[in-house]
XYZ file of C-alpha atoms in Angstrom:
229
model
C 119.930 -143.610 59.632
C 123.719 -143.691 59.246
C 123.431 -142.864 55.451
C 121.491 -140.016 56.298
C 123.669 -138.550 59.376
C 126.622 -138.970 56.701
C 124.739 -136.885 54.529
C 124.002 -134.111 57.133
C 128.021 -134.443 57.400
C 128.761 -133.519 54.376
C 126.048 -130.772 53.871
C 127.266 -129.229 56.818
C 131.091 -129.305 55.685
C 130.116 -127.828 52.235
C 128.522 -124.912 53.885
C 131.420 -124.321 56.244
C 133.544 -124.516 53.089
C 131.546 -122.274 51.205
C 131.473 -119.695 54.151
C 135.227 -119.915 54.421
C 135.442 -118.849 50.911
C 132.862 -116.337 50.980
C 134.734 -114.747 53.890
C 138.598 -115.411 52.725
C 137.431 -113.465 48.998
C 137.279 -109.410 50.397
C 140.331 -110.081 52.463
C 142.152 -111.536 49.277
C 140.888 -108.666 47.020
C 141.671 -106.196 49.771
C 144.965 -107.457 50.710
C 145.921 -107.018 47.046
C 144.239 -103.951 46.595
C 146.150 -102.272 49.101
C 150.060 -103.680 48.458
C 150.871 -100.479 46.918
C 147.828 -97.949 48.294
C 149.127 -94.751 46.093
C 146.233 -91.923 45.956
C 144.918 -91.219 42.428
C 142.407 -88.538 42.080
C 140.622 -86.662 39.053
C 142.060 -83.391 38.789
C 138.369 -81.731 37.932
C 135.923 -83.160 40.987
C 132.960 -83.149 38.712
C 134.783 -85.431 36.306
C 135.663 -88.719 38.062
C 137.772 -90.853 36.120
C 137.341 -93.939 34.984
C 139.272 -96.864 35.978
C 139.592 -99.416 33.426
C 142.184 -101.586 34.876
C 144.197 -101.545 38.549
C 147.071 -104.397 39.057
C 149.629 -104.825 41.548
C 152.352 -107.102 41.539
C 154.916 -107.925 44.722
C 157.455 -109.930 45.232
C 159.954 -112.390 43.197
C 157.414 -111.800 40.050
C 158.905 -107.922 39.838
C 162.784 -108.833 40.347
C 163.608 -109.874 37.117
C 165.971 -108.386 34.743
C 166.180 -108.177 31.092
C 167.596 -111.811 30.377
C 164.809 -112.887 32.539
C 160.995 -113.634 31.477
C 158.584 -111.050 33.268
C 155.384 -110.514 31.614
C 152.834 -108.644 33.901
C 149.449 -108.296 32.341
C 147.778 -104.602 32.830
C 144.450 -105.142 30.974
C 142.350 -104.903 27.918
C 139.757 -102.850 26.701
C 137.914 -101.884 23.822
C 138.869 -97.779 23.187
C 136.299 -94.992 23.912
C 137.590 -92.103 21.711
C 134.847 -89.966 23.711
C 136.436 -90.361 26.747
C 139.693 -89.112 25.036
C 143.408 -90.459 26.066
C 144.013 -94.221 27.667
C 146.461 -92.883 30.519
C 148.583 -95.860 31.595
C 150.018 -94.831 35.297
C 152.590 -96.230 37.061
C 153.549 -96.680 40.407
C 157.000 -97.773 41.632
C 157.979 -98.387 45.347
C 161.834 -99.978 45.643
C 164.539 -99.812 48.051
C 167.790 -97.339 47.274
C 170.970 -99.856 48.296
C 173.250 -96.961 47.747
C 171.895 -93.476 47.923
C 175.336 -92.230 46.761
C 174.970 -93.211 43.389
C 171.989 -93.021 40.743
C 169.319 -95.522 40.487
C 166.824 -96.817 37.833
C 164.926 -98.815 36.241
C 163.520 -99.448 32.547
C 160.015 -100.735 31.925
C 158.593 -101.707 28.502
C 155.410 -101.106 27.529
C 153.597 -103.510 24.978
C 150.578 -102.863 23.275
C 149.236 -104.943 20.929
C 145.552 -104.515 19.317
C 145.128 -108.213 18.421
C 141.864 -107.285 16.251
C 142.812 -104.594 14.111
C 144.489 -104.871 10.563
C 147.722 -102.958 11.719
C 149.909 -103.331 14.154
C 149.489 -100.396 17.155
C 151.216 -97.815 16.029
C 152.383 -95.973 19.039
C 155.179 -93.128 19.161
C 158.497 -95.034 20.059
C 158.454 -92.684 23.229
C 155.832 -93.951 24.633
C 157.181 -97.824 24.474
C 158.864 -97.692 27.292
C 158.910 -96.102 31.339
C 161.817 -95.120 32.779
C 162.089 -95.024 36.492
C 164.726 -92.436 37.695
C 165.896 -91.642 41.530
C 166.433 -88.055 41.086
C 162.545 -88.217 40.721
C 161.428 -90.248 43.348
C 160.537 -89.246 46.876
C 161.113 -91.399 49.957
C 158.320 -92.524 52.093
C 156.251 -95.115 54.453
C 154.136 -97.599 52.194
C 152.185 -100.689 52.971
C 153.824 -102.942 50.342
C 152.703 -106.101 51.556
C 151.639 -107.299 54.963
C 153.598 -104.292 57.005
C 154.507 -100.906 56.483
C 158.587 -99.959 55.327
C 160.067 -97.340 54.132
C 160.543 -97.127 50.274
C 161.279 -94.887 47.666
C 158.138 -94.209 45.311
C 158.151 -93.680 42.217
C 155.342 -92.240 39.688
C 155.353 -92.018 35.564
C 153.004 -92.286 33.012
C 152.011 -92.012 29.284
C 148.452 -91.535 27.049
C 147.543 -93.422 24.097
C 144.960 -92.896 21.412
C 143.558 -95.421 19.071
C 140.795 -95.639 16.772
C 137.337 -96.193 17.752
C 136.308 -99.262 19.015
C 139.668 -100.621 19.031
C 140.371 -104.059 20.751
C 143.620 -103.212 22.952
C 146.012 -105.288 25.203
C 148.667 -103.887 27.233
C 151.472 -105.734 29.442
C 154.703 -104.396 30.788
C 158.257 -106.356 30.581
C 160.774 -105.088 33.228
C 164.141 -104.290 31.520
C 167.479 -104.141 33.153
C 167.637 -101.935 36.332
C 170.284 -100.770 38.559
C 170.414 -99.960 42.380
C 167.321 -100.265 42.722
C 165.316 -103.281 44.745
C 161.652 -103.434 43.360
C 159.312 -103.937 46.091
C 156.052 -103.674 44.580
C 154.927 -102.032 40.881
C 151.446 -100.803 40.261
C 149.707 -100.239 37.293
C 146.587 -98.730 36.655
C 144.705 -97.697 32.911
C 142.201 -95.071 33.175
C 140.014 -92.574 31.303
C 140.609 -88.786 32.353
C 142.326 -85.805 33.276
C 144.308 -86.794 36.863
C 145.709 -85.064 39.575
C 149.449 -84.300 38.800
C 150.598 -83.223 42.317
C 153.448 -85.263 43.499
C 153.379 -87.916 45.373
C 154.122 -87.943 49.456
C 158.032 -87.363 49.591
C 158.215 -87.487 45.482
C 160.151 -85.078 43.367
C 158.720 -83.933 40.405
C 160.421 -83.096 36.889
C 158.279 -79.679 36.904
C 160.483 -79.203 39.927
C 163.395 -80.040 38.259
C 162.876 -77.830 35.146
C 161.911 -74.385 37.525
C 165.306 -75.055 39.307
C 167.122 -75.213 35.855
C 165.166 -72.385 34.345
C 165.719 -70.267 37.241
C 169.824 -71.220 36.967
C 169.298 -70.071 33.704
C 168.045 -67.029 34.407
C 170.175 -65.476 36.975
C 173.432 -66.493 34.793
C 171.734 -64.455 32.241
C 171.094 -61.695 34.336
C 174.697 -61.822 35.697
C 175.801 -61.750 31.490
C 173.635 -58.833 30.998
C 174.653 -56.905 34.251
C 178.487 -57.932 33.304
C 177.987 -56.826 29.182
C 176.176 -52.940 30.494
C 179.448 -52.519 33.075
C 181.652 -52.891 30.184
């Protein structure tokens, strides 16, 4: 009798165990889901993308330097040349210690195709991210448990590869300066995505009209100045 109640015992912690777990999962995969919740939509409705890999990193893991070791693993895949570019996006949400003065932040990418006879061969622009504030807007995030204020920024590259090709890709955070990380999100995708800035973000499109448009009314002003003469 005793043998068997200590069996009931332990049946009936297992299953308490096992419902913990079951219930603790979705509130683990949410809770890192939503660290860095940044919209990304398809810029054609009919043509979703396709997400191939979403991570999210917080924390002391993101505020290393260049002398330090910080290896964040993206994803693999095999390559769909159908499906057309690998777009590797990223997401950057960090404090601005001293708004006076300029702040960035380098990010190398590293792809390696671990299969494949030859090295990747990808354009030495697209090796590495660079995270600028004169292109980041300011806004309210839920980087971990609560929601603070952050600056956000967004920048991304495309890669092609042969068919079929086995590829890895992981990001090493180079030296950065006045900037405080607070969470860095990457995502690889298939598909043509929505380009609008971000809540708050400036955009280098916005940028370039401001200097084109400087451009042109100096011109204007040479051409008015060279037909008074």
């Amino acid at each position: 009798m005793t043998a068997r109640l200590h069996r009931i015992a332990a049946l009936a912690g297992l299953s308490a165990s096992l419902f913990v777990a079951t219930v603790a999962l979705p509130h683990a995969a949410v809770a890192q889901s939503n660290a860095l919740p940044m919209p990304l939509e398809s810029r054609d409705p009919a043509k979703p993308l396709t997400v191939i890999a979403d991570q999210t990193w917080t924390g002391p893991e993101i505020q290393a330097q260049a002398k330090d070791f910080s290896r964040l693993e993206v994803g693999s895949f095999k390559y769909d040349a159908s499906q057309g570019p690998v777009i590797l996006l990223i997401d950057y949400a960090a404090t601005w210690p001293d708004p006076e003065n300029k702040g960035e932040a380098i990010i190398d990418v590293g792809i390696e195709c671990p299969e494949a006879r030859d090295p990747c061969a990808i354009p030495i622009t697209l090796g590495t991210i660079g995270i600028h504030t004169e292109y980041m807007g300011e806004s309210v995030v839920n980087v971990g448990p609560a929601p603070q204020a952050a600056w956000i920024g967004r920048e991304s590259h495309a890669y092609t590869f042969p068919q079929d090709t086995y590829v890895e890709v992981r990001l090493a955070l180079q030296d950065r300066r006045n900037l405080d990380p607070k969470a860095i999100r990457a995502r690889l995708f298939y598909g043509d995505h929505d380009r609008d800035a971000l809540p708050g973000q400036k955009t280098r499109f916005g940028a370039v009209m401001k200097v084109a448009l400087a451009l042109g009314v100096l011109l204007a002003l040479l051409v008015w100045w060279m037909r008074r003469g």
